[in-house]
GROMACS .gro file of C-alpha atoms in nm:
model
  374
    1MET     CA    1   2.638  -2.269   1.757
    2ALA     CA    2   2.812  -2.046   1.505
    3GLU     CA    3   2.736  -2.297   1.226
    4SER     CA    4   2.363  -2.250   1.273
    5LEU     CA    5   2.399  -1.884   1.194
    6GLU     CA    6   2.528  -1.913   0.840
    7ARG     CA    7   2.389  -1.576   0.732
    8ILE     CA    8   2.337  -1.262   0.934
    9ASP     CA    9   2.212  -0.949   0.758
   10VAL     CA   10   2.363  -0.620   0.864
   11LYS     CA   11   2.173  -0.322   0.730
   12LEU     CA   12   2.295   0.032   0.697
   13SER     CA   13   2.007   0.279   0.685
   14PRO     CA   14   1.906   0.620   0.815
   15ALA     CA   15   1.632   0.675   1.064
   16PRO     CA   16   1.298   0.693   0.879
   17ASP     CA   17   1.174   1.027   1.011
   18ALA     CA   18   1.477   1.255   0.980
   19ARG     CA   19   1.624   1.477   0.713
   20ILE     CA   20   1.976   1.397   0.831
   21PRO     CA   21   2.070   1.030   0.882
   22LEU     CA   22   2.046   0.987   1.256
   23MET     CA   23   2.307   0.827   1.481
   24LYS     CA   24   2.199   0.629   1.782
   25SER     CA   25   2.298   0.697   2.138
   26LYS     CA   26   2.407   0.415   2.368
   27GLY     CA   27   2.050   0.359   2.469
   28GLY     CA   28   1.932   0.345   2.108
   29ARG     CA   29   1.747   0.676   2.132
   30ARG     CA   30   1.787   0.988   1.930
   31ARG     CA   31   1.984   1.268   2.099
   32GLY     CA   32   1.677   1.490   2.092
   33GLY     CA   33   1.770   1.699   2.395
   34ASP     CA   34   2.142   1.743   2.338
   35THR     CA   35   2.135   2.078   2.158
   36TRP     CA   36   2.271   2.306   2.427
   37VAL     CA   37   2.600   2.395   2.253
   38VAL     CA   38   2.441   2.564   1.952
   39SER     CA   39   2.191   2.735   2.184
   40VAL     CA   40   2.472   2.876   2.400
   41PHE     CA   41   2.660   3.015   2.100
   42VAL     CA   42   2.343   3.172   1.961
   43ILE     CA   43   2.262   3.339   2.295
   44ILE     CA   44   2.619   3.472   2.325
   45GLN     CA   45   2.606   3.626   1.978
   46ILE     CA   46   2.269   3.789   2.041
   47GLY     CA   47   2.407   3.933   2.365
   48VAL     CA   48   2.718   4.065   2.189
   49PHE     CA   49   2.504   4.237   1.924
   50ILE     CA   50   2.285   4.401   2.189
   51ALA     CA   51   2.599   4.520   2.369
   52THR     CA   52   2.737   4.655   2.040
   53MET     CA   53   2.424   4.859   1.976
   54LEU     CA   54   2.431   4.990   2.333
   55VAL     CA   55   2.789   5.105   2.286
   56ASN     CA   56   2.708   5.249   1.945
   57ASP     CA   57   2.428   5.471   2.083
   58CYS     CA   58   2.358   5.634   1.747
   59TRP     CA   59   2.115   5.884   1.895
   60THR     CA   60   2.389   6.042   2.106
   61ASN     CA   61   2.709   5.982   1.910
   62SER     CA   62   2.560   6.069   1.570
   63HIS     CA   63   2.349   6.359   1.700
   64GLY     CA   64   2.021   6.201   1.594
   65ASP     CA   65   2.129   6.125   1.236
   66CYS     CA   66   2.001   5.768   1.263
   67LEU     CA   67   1.771   5.517   1.101
   68LEU     CA   68   1.460   5.420   1.299
   69GLN     CA   69   1.506   5.702   1.547
   70THR     CA   70   1.217   5.576   1.760
   71LEU     CA   71   1.450   5.303   1.886
   72GLY     CA   72   1.657   5.568   2.061
   73ARG     CA   73   1.986   5.425   2.180
   74PHE     CA   74   1.930   5.113   1.967
   75SER     CA   75   1.868   5.304   1.644
   76PHE     CA   76   2.090   5.220   1.347
   77GLN     CA   77   2.345   5.418   1.152
   78PRO     CA   78   2.218   5.561   0.819
   79LEU     CA   79   2.209   5.311   0.533
   80PRO     CA   80   2.494   5.476   0.336
   81GLU     CA   81   2.712   5.422   0.644
   82ASN     CA   82   2.594   5.071   0.729
   83PRO     CA   83   2.353   4.900   0.485
   84LEU     CA   84   2.317   4.604   0.723
   85LEU     CA   85   2.129   4.805   0.990
   86GLY     CA   86   2.409   4.815   1.241
   87PRO     CA   87   2.670   5.025   1.422
   88SER     CA   88   2.941   5.259   1.295
   89GLN     CA   89   3.293   5.158   1.195
   90SER     CA   90   3.447   5.302   1.509
   91LYS     CA   91   3.214   5.107   1.737
   92LEU     CA   92   3.283   4.784   1.552
   93ASP     CA   93   3.652   4.854   1.610
   94GLU     CA   94   3.579   4.919   1.975
   95MET     CA   95   3.393   4.590   2.013
   96GLY     CA   96   3.678   4.386   1.863
   97ALA     CA   97   3.642   4.376   1.484
   98LEU     CA   98   3.951   4.292   1.280
   99ARG     CA   99   4.136   4.568   1.096
  100TRP     CA  100   4.477   4.542   0.930
  101SER     CA  101   4.640   4.830   1.115
  102LEU     CA  102   4.507   4.722   1.454
  103LEU     CA  103   4.614   4.360   1.413
  104THR     CA  104   4.960   4.406   1.262
  105GLU     CA  105   5.079   4.753   1.366
  106GLN     CA  106   4.928   4.762   1.714
  107HIS     CA  107   4.951   4.382   1.761
  108GLN     CA  108   4.598   4.347   1.903
  109THR     CA  109   4.583   3.971   1.852
  110TRP     CA  110   4.299   3.943   2.104
  111ARG     CA  111   4.072   4.051   1.820
  112LEU     CA  112   4.106   3.703   1.670
  113PHE     CA  113   3.888   3.579   1.958
  114THR     CA  114   3.624   3.855   1.945
  115PHE     CA  115   3.599   3.862   1.565
  116PRO     CA  116   3.386   3.539   1.538
  117PHE     CA  117   3.115   3.676   1.770
  118LEU     CA  118   3.049   4.006   1.592
  119HIS     CA  119   2.783   4.086   1.331
  120GLY     CA  120   2.783   4.375   1.088
  121GLY     CA  121   2.418   4.456   1.149
  122LEU     CA  122   2.069   4.325   1.212
  123PHE     CA  123   2.038   4.170   0.864
  124HIS     CA  124   2.362   3.980   0.919
  125LEU     CA  125   2.254   3.868   1.266
  126LEU     CA  126   1.915   3.733   1.159
  127LEU     CA  127   2.038   3.549   0.850
  128ASN     CA  128   2.345   3.405   1.021
  129LEU     CA  129   2.178   3.284   1.340
  130SER     CA  130   1.873   3.140   1.165
  131SER     CA  131   2.109   2.942   0.942
  132ILE     CA  132   2.316   2.825   1.240
  133VAL     CA  133   2.003   2.707   1.422
  134TYR     CA  134   1.873   2.529   1.111
  135VAL     CA  135   2.197   2.343   1.040
  136GLY     CA  136   2.360   2.327   1.383
  137VAL     CA  137   2.070   2.189   1.586
  138ARG     CA  138   2.022   1.901   1.343
  139LEU     CA  139   2.392   1.818   1.345
  140GLU     CA  140   2.409   1.839   1.723
  141ARG     CA  141   2.111   1.607   1.762
  142GLU     CA  142   2.283   1.353   1.542
  143PHE     CA  143   2.644   1.371   1.656
  144GLY     CA  144   2.619   1.516   2.004
  145PRO     CA  145   2.719   1.851   2.158
  146ILE     CA  146   3.088   1.778   2.223
  147ARG     CA  147   3.194   1.708   1.867
  148ILE     CA  148   2.980   1.983   1.715
  149GLY     CA  149   3.099   2.230   1.980
  150ILE     CA  150   3.464   2.154   1.897
  151ILE     CA  151   3.401   2.188   1.524
  152TYR     CA  152   3.208   2.513   1.574
  153ALA     CA  153   3.480   2.675   1.786
  154LEU     CA  154   3.777   2.563   1.575
  155SER     CA  155   3.608   2.659   1.247
  156ALA     CA  156   3.531   3.005   1.385
  157PHE     CA  157   3.891   3.055   1.499
  158VAL     CA  158   4.051   2.931   1.176
  159GLY     CA  159   3.804   3.142   0.981
  160GLY     CA  160   3.939   3.444   1.169
  161LEU     CA  161   4.296   3.346   1.085
  162VAL     CA  162   4.216   3.311   0.714
  163ALA     CA  163   4.035   3.645   0.719
  164SER     CA  164   4.345   3.805   0.874
  165LEU     CA  165   4.544   3.719   0.562
  166PHE     CA  166   4.323   3.943   0.348
  167LEU     CA  167   4.239   4.232   0.581
  168ARG     CA  168   4.203   4.592   0.471
  169ASN     CA  169   4.189   4.908   0.678
  170THR     CA  170   3.818   4.874   0.734
  171PRO     CA  171   3.661   4.676   1.020
  172ALA     CA  172   3.568   4.316   0.945
  173VAL     CA  173   3.342   4.080   1.140
  174GLY     CA  174   3.335   3.703   1.101
  175ALA     CA  175   3.039   3.539   1.272
  176SER     CA  176   2.968   3.357   0.946
  177GLY     CA  177   3.289   3.151   0.979
  178ALA     CA  178   3.131   2.914   1.231
  179LEU     CA  179   2.820   2.871   1.016
  180TYR     CA  180   3.030   2.771   0.717
  181GLY     CA  181   3.220   2.534   0.943
  182LEU     CA  182   2.892   2.354   1.012
  183LEU     CA  183   2.809   2.351   0.640
  184GLY     CA  184   3.151   2.203   0.562
  185THR     CA  185   3.100   1.943   0.834
  186LEU     CA  186   2.765   1.841   0.690
  187LEU     CA  187   2.914   1.816   0.342
  188SER     CA  188   3.198   1.593   0.463
  189GLU     CA  189   2.954   1.359   0.637
  190LEU     CA  190   2.744   1.329   0.322
  191VAL     CA  191   3.045   1.280   0.093
  192TRP     CA  192   3.224   1.013   0.295
  193ASN     CA  193   2.914   0.825   0.411
  194TRP     CA  194   2.704   0.866   0.095
  195LYS     CA  195   2.713   0.499  -0.008
  196TYR     CA  196   2.595   0.389   0.337
  197HIS     CA  197   2.273   0.593   0.318
  198THR     CA  198   2.020   0.363   0.156
  199ASN     CA  199   1.735   0.616   0.155
  200LYS     CA  200   1.906   0.915  -0.003
  201ALA     CA  201   1.576   1.096  -0.054
  202CYS     CA  202   1.554   1.145   0.325
  203LEU     CA  203   1.889   1.322   0.357
  204PHE     CA  204   1.930   1.689   0.439
  205PRO     CA  205   1.775   1.879   0.141
  206PHE     CA  206   2.056   1.995  -0.088
  207ALA     CA  207   1.851   2.283  -0.228
  208THR     CA  208   1.817   2.429   0.120
  209LEU     CA  209   2.189   2.389   0.188
  210VAL     CA  210   2.278   2.565  -0.136
  211PHE     CA  211   2.032   2.843  -0.053
  212VAL     CA  212   2.188   2.892   0.293
  213PHE     CA  213   2.539   2.886   0.147
  214VAL     CA  214   2.467   3.134  -0.133
  215CYS     CA  215   2.259   3.381   0.071
  216ASN     CA  216   2.520   3.414   0.345
  217PHE     CA  217   2.804   3.442   0.095
  218VAL     CA  218   2.625   3.712  -0.105
  219LEU     CA  219   2.572   3.906   0.217
  220GLY     CA  220   2.949   3.897   0.259
  221PHE     CA  221   2.992   4.130  -0.039
  222LEU     CA  222   2.842   4.410   0.170
  223PRO     CA  223   3.064   4.616   0.403
  224TYR     CA  224   3.207   4.464   0.723
  225VAL     CA  225   3.104   4.099   0.667
  226ASP     CA  226   3.414   3.896   0.581
  227ASN     CA  227   3.380   3.625   0.316
  228PHE     CA  228   3.732   3.494   0.373
  229ALA     CA  229   3.626   3.393   0.724
  230SER     CA  230   3.346   3.193   0.562
  231ILE     CA  231   3.590   3.024   0.323
  232GLY     CA  232   3.830   2.938   0.606
  233GLY     CA  233   3.548   2.811   0.823
  234PHE     CA  234   3.411   2.594   0.543
  235ILE     CA  235   3.747   2.428   0.475
  236SER     CA  236   3.803   2.373   0.848
  237GLY     CA  237   3.456   2.226   0.893
  238PHE     CA  238   3.507   1.983   0.607
  239LEU     CA  239   3.841   1.861   0.744
  240LEU     CA  240   3.715   1.837   1.102
  241GLY     CA  241   3.401   1.659   0.986
  242SER     CA  242   3.627   1.407   0.814
  243VAL     CA  243   3.798   1.349   1.148
  244PHE     CA  244   3.497   1.331   1.379
  245LEU     CA  245   3.193   1.228   1.176
  246LEU     CA  246   3.292   0.935   0.958
  247SER     CA  247   3.079   0.660   1.114
  248PRO     CA  248   2.723   0.626   0.979
  249GLN     CA  249   2.436   0.470   1.168
  250LEU     CA  250   2.441   0.091   1.192
  251GLN     CA  251   2.096  -0.064   1.198
  252PRO     CA  252   2.093  -0.316   1.485
  253VAL     CA  253   2.118  -0.683   1.383
  254ALA     CA  254   1.778  -0.852   1.399
  255PRO     CA  255   1.756  -1.120   1.669
  256ASN     CA  256   1.681  -1.482   1.588
  257LYS     CA  257   1.361  -1.661   1.683
  258GLY     CA  258   1.480  -1.709   2.033
  259GLY     CA  259   1.535  -1.336   2.069
  260LEU     CA  260   1.914  -1.375   2.091
  261VAL     CA  261   2.211  -1.333   1.857
  262GLU     CA  262   2.518  -1.535   1.939
  263TYR     CA  263   2.752  -1.290   2.112
  264GLY     CA  264   3.076  -1.404   1.949
  265VAL     CA  265   2.942  -1.378   1.591
  266LYS     CA  266   2.780  -1.041   1.656
  267SER     CA  267   3.097  -0.900   1.809
  268TYR     CA  268   3.304  -1.029   1.517
  269ILE     CA  269   3.074  -0.862   1.262
  270ASN     CA  270   3.069  -0.533   1.453
  271LEU     CA  271   3.448  -0.538   1.474
  272LYS     CA  272   3.482  -0.594   1.100
  273LEU     CA  273   3.238  -0.312   1.024
  274LYS     CA  274   3.415  -0.081   1.266
  275LYS     CA  275   3.749  -0.141   1.093
  276LYS     CA  276   3.588  -0.082   0.754
  277LEU     CA  277   3.391   0.231   0.841
  278ASP     CA  278   3.632   0.414   1.071
  279ARG     CA  279   3.881   0.475   0.787
  280PRO     CA  280   4.174   0.573   1.010
  281VAL     CA  281   4.392   0.682   0.715
  282LEU     CA  282   4.134   0.938   0.604
  283ARG     CA  283   4.097   1.062   0.960
  284ILE     CA  284   4.472   1.101   1.005
  285VAL     CA  285   4.519   1.276   0.669
  286SER     CA  286   4.232   1.517   0.744
  287LEU     CA  287   4.374   1.592   1.089
  288ILE     CA  288   4.720   1.659   0.943
  289LEU     CA  289   4.576   1.891   0.677
  290PHE     CA  290   4.380   2.081   0.941
  291GLY     CA  291   4.694   2.114   1.155
  292LEU     CA  292   4.889   2.246   0.858
  293LEU     CA  293   4.613   2.497   0.779
  294LEU     CA  294   4.603   2.618   1.139
  295ALA     CA  295   4.981   2.640   1.180
  296GLY     CA  296   5.034   2.798   0.838
  297CYS     CA  297   4.777   3.070   0.898
  298LEU     CA  298   4.920   3.144   1.243
  299VAL     CA  299   5.272   3.185   1.104
  300VAL     CA  300   5.161   3.414   0.823
  301VAL     CA  301   4.944   3.626   1.052
  302LEU     CA  302   5.216   3.665   1.317
  303HIS     CA  303   5.462   3.773   1.046
  304GLY     CA  304   5.219   4.042   0.927
  305ILE     CA  305   5.188   3.920   0.568
  306ASN     CA  306   4.892   4.053   0.371
  307ILE     CA  307   4.802   3.844   0.066
  308ASN     CA  308   4.612   4.137  -0.084
  309SER     CA  309   4.952   4.289  -0.160
  310TYR     CA  310   5.020   4.002  -0.401
  311CYS     CA  311   4.666   3.938  -0.527
  312THR     CA  312   4.490   4.228  -0.698
  313TRP     CA  313   4.157   4.049  -0.745
  314CYS     CA  314   4.131   3.903  -0.392
  315PRO     CA  315   3.949   4.205  -0.242
  316TYR     CA  316   3.660   4.142  -0.484
  317VAL     CA  317   3.596   3.802  -0.325
  318ASP     CA  318   3.489   4.001  -0.021
  319CYS     CA  319   3.351   4.320  -0.173
  320ILE     CA  320   3.150   4.452  -0.467
  321PRO     CA  321   3.195   4.828  -0.534
  322PHE     CA  322   2.886   5.043  -0.495
  323THR     CA  323   2.803   5.411  -0.484
  324SER     CA  324   2.825   5.420  -0.103
  325TRP     CA  325   3.149   5.220  -0.068
  326HIS     CA  326   3.452   5.100  -0.261
  327CYS     CA  327   3.686   4.802  -0.243
  328GLN     CA  328   4.018   4.982  -0.264
  329ASP     CA  329   4.229   4.985   0.048
  330THR     CA  330   4.296   5.358   0.056
  331GLU     CA  331   4.330   5.563   0.371
  332ALA     CA  332   4.076   5.847   0.392
  333SER     CA  333   4.201   6.192   0.487
  334CYS     CA  334   3.989   6.500   0.546
  335GLU     CA  335   4.030   6.867   0.628
  336THR     CA  336   3.803   7.002   0.900
  337MET     CA  337   3.688   7.355   0.967
  338VAL     CA  338   3.474   7.479   1.254
  339SER     CA  339   3.268   7.798   1.223
  340ASN     CA  340   2.936   7.921   1.361
  341ALA     CA  341   2.871   7.598   1.550
  342GLN     CA  342   2.911   7.402   1.228
  343LEU     CA  343   3.166   7.143   1.124
  344THR     CA  344   3.278   7.129   0.762
  345MET     CA  345   3.466   6.823   0.646
  346THR     CA  346   3.635   6.802   0.305
  347CYS     CA  347   3.786   6.483   0.162
  348ILE     CA  348   4.138   6.551   0.036
  349GLY     CA  349   4.124   6.264  -0.211
  350ASN     CA  350   3.811   6.354  -0.410
  351GLY     CA  351   3.713   6.702  -0.291
  352ASN     CA  352   3.374   6.597  -0.154
  353PHE     CA  353   3.259   6.793   0.149
  354ARG     CA  354   2.974   6.803   0.394
  355VAL     CA  355   2.859   7.052   0.658
  356TYR     CA  356   2.736   6.917   0.993
  357PRO     CA  357   2.530   7.121   1.242
  358PHE     CA  358   2.747   7.027   1.541
  359THR     CA  359   3.105   7.053   1.657
  360ASN     CA  360   3.122   6.833   1.969
  361ILE     CA  361   3.236   6.513   1.805
  362SER     CA  362   3.493   6.250   1.897
  363ARG     CA  363   3.801   6.176   1.688
  364ALA     CA  364   3.673   5.824   1.617
  365ARG     CA  365   3.339   5.955   1.493
  366MET     CA  366   3.519   6.212   1.281
  367ASN     CA  367   3.708   5.930   1.111
  368ASP     CA  368   3.376   5.755   1.045
  369LEU     CA  369   3.239   6.063   0.872
  370CYS     CA  370   3.560   6.111   0.676
  371ASN     CA  371   3.540   5.756   0.543
  372LEU     CA  372   3.178   5.814   0.447
  373ILE     CA  373   3.260   6.133   0.256
  374CYS     CA  374   3.561   5.984   0.077
   0.00000   0.00000   0.00000
């Protein structure tokens, strides 16, 4: 029987109506409904941002000196304090942002787990989550929720570890690390499986990917958003994608006139293709590199090593100086004077001062104002 099947064509091609080459489920159908993992992460991050703004309560804690005051408790800090339309530094610290002194001196390592869920402001939230939905839902439909969920979580965590190597004494948030993990995953799938995609014009549009990458990275030059988390997430996503997403779609073998393909020949061909496409060496190497990245970052973080001490230009990967903020890791110090129900704060470093029409202010909020003046 095998001799009558001298030639069997095996085609490798993407699904005709998708921008990403689609994998098939066991039943041969697209995983159209399996997008719950990305949805859960998006809902969690929206909830965390709402909670952050509730805690911030600009109207009360900043005595009405807020942007969009009609929002009341949800109003934003003034633009010179937070250009992303978000909370104050002290409230970001309170919600679990990373800061060098809190992580190394006070050993608050739990912040590594809250850091990936925080956003610097409304602009950061909208751009980040829209990008995650655009990229993540498509990847989850193709590869399933389990693999994408693992890649998302691990990329976010490793992004936090990489960010911890370059921290300054200002709060940093890293929700973009998971997004860049998804971008790295998509890139790895395209790189390793490129020759198996016969209709390359139907792949995920590169111009859109570059636009998403650049826009989110540029946003990271503004205060609080950490670009090193994005870099760490991207590297992690690429390595994890090389481990989990190496097998492209196999177009089913066409049946013969009788509607059947001889089982032994079909199984033999599938086995040969599986051995060729799985590339176990590449998977193992990628897994080892990811393990080394994870372990290396953990060791450096736990030993309290700050790479900024050895790299003078590294802070500018994460920050561009502007009139309202600087990139130097200097500790602000102010003198305060209370008189006639007014609070006068003077920066010791540059002599700038400001008079506030209130005196009932917390120590944390006073530090916020001191950083703003200095």
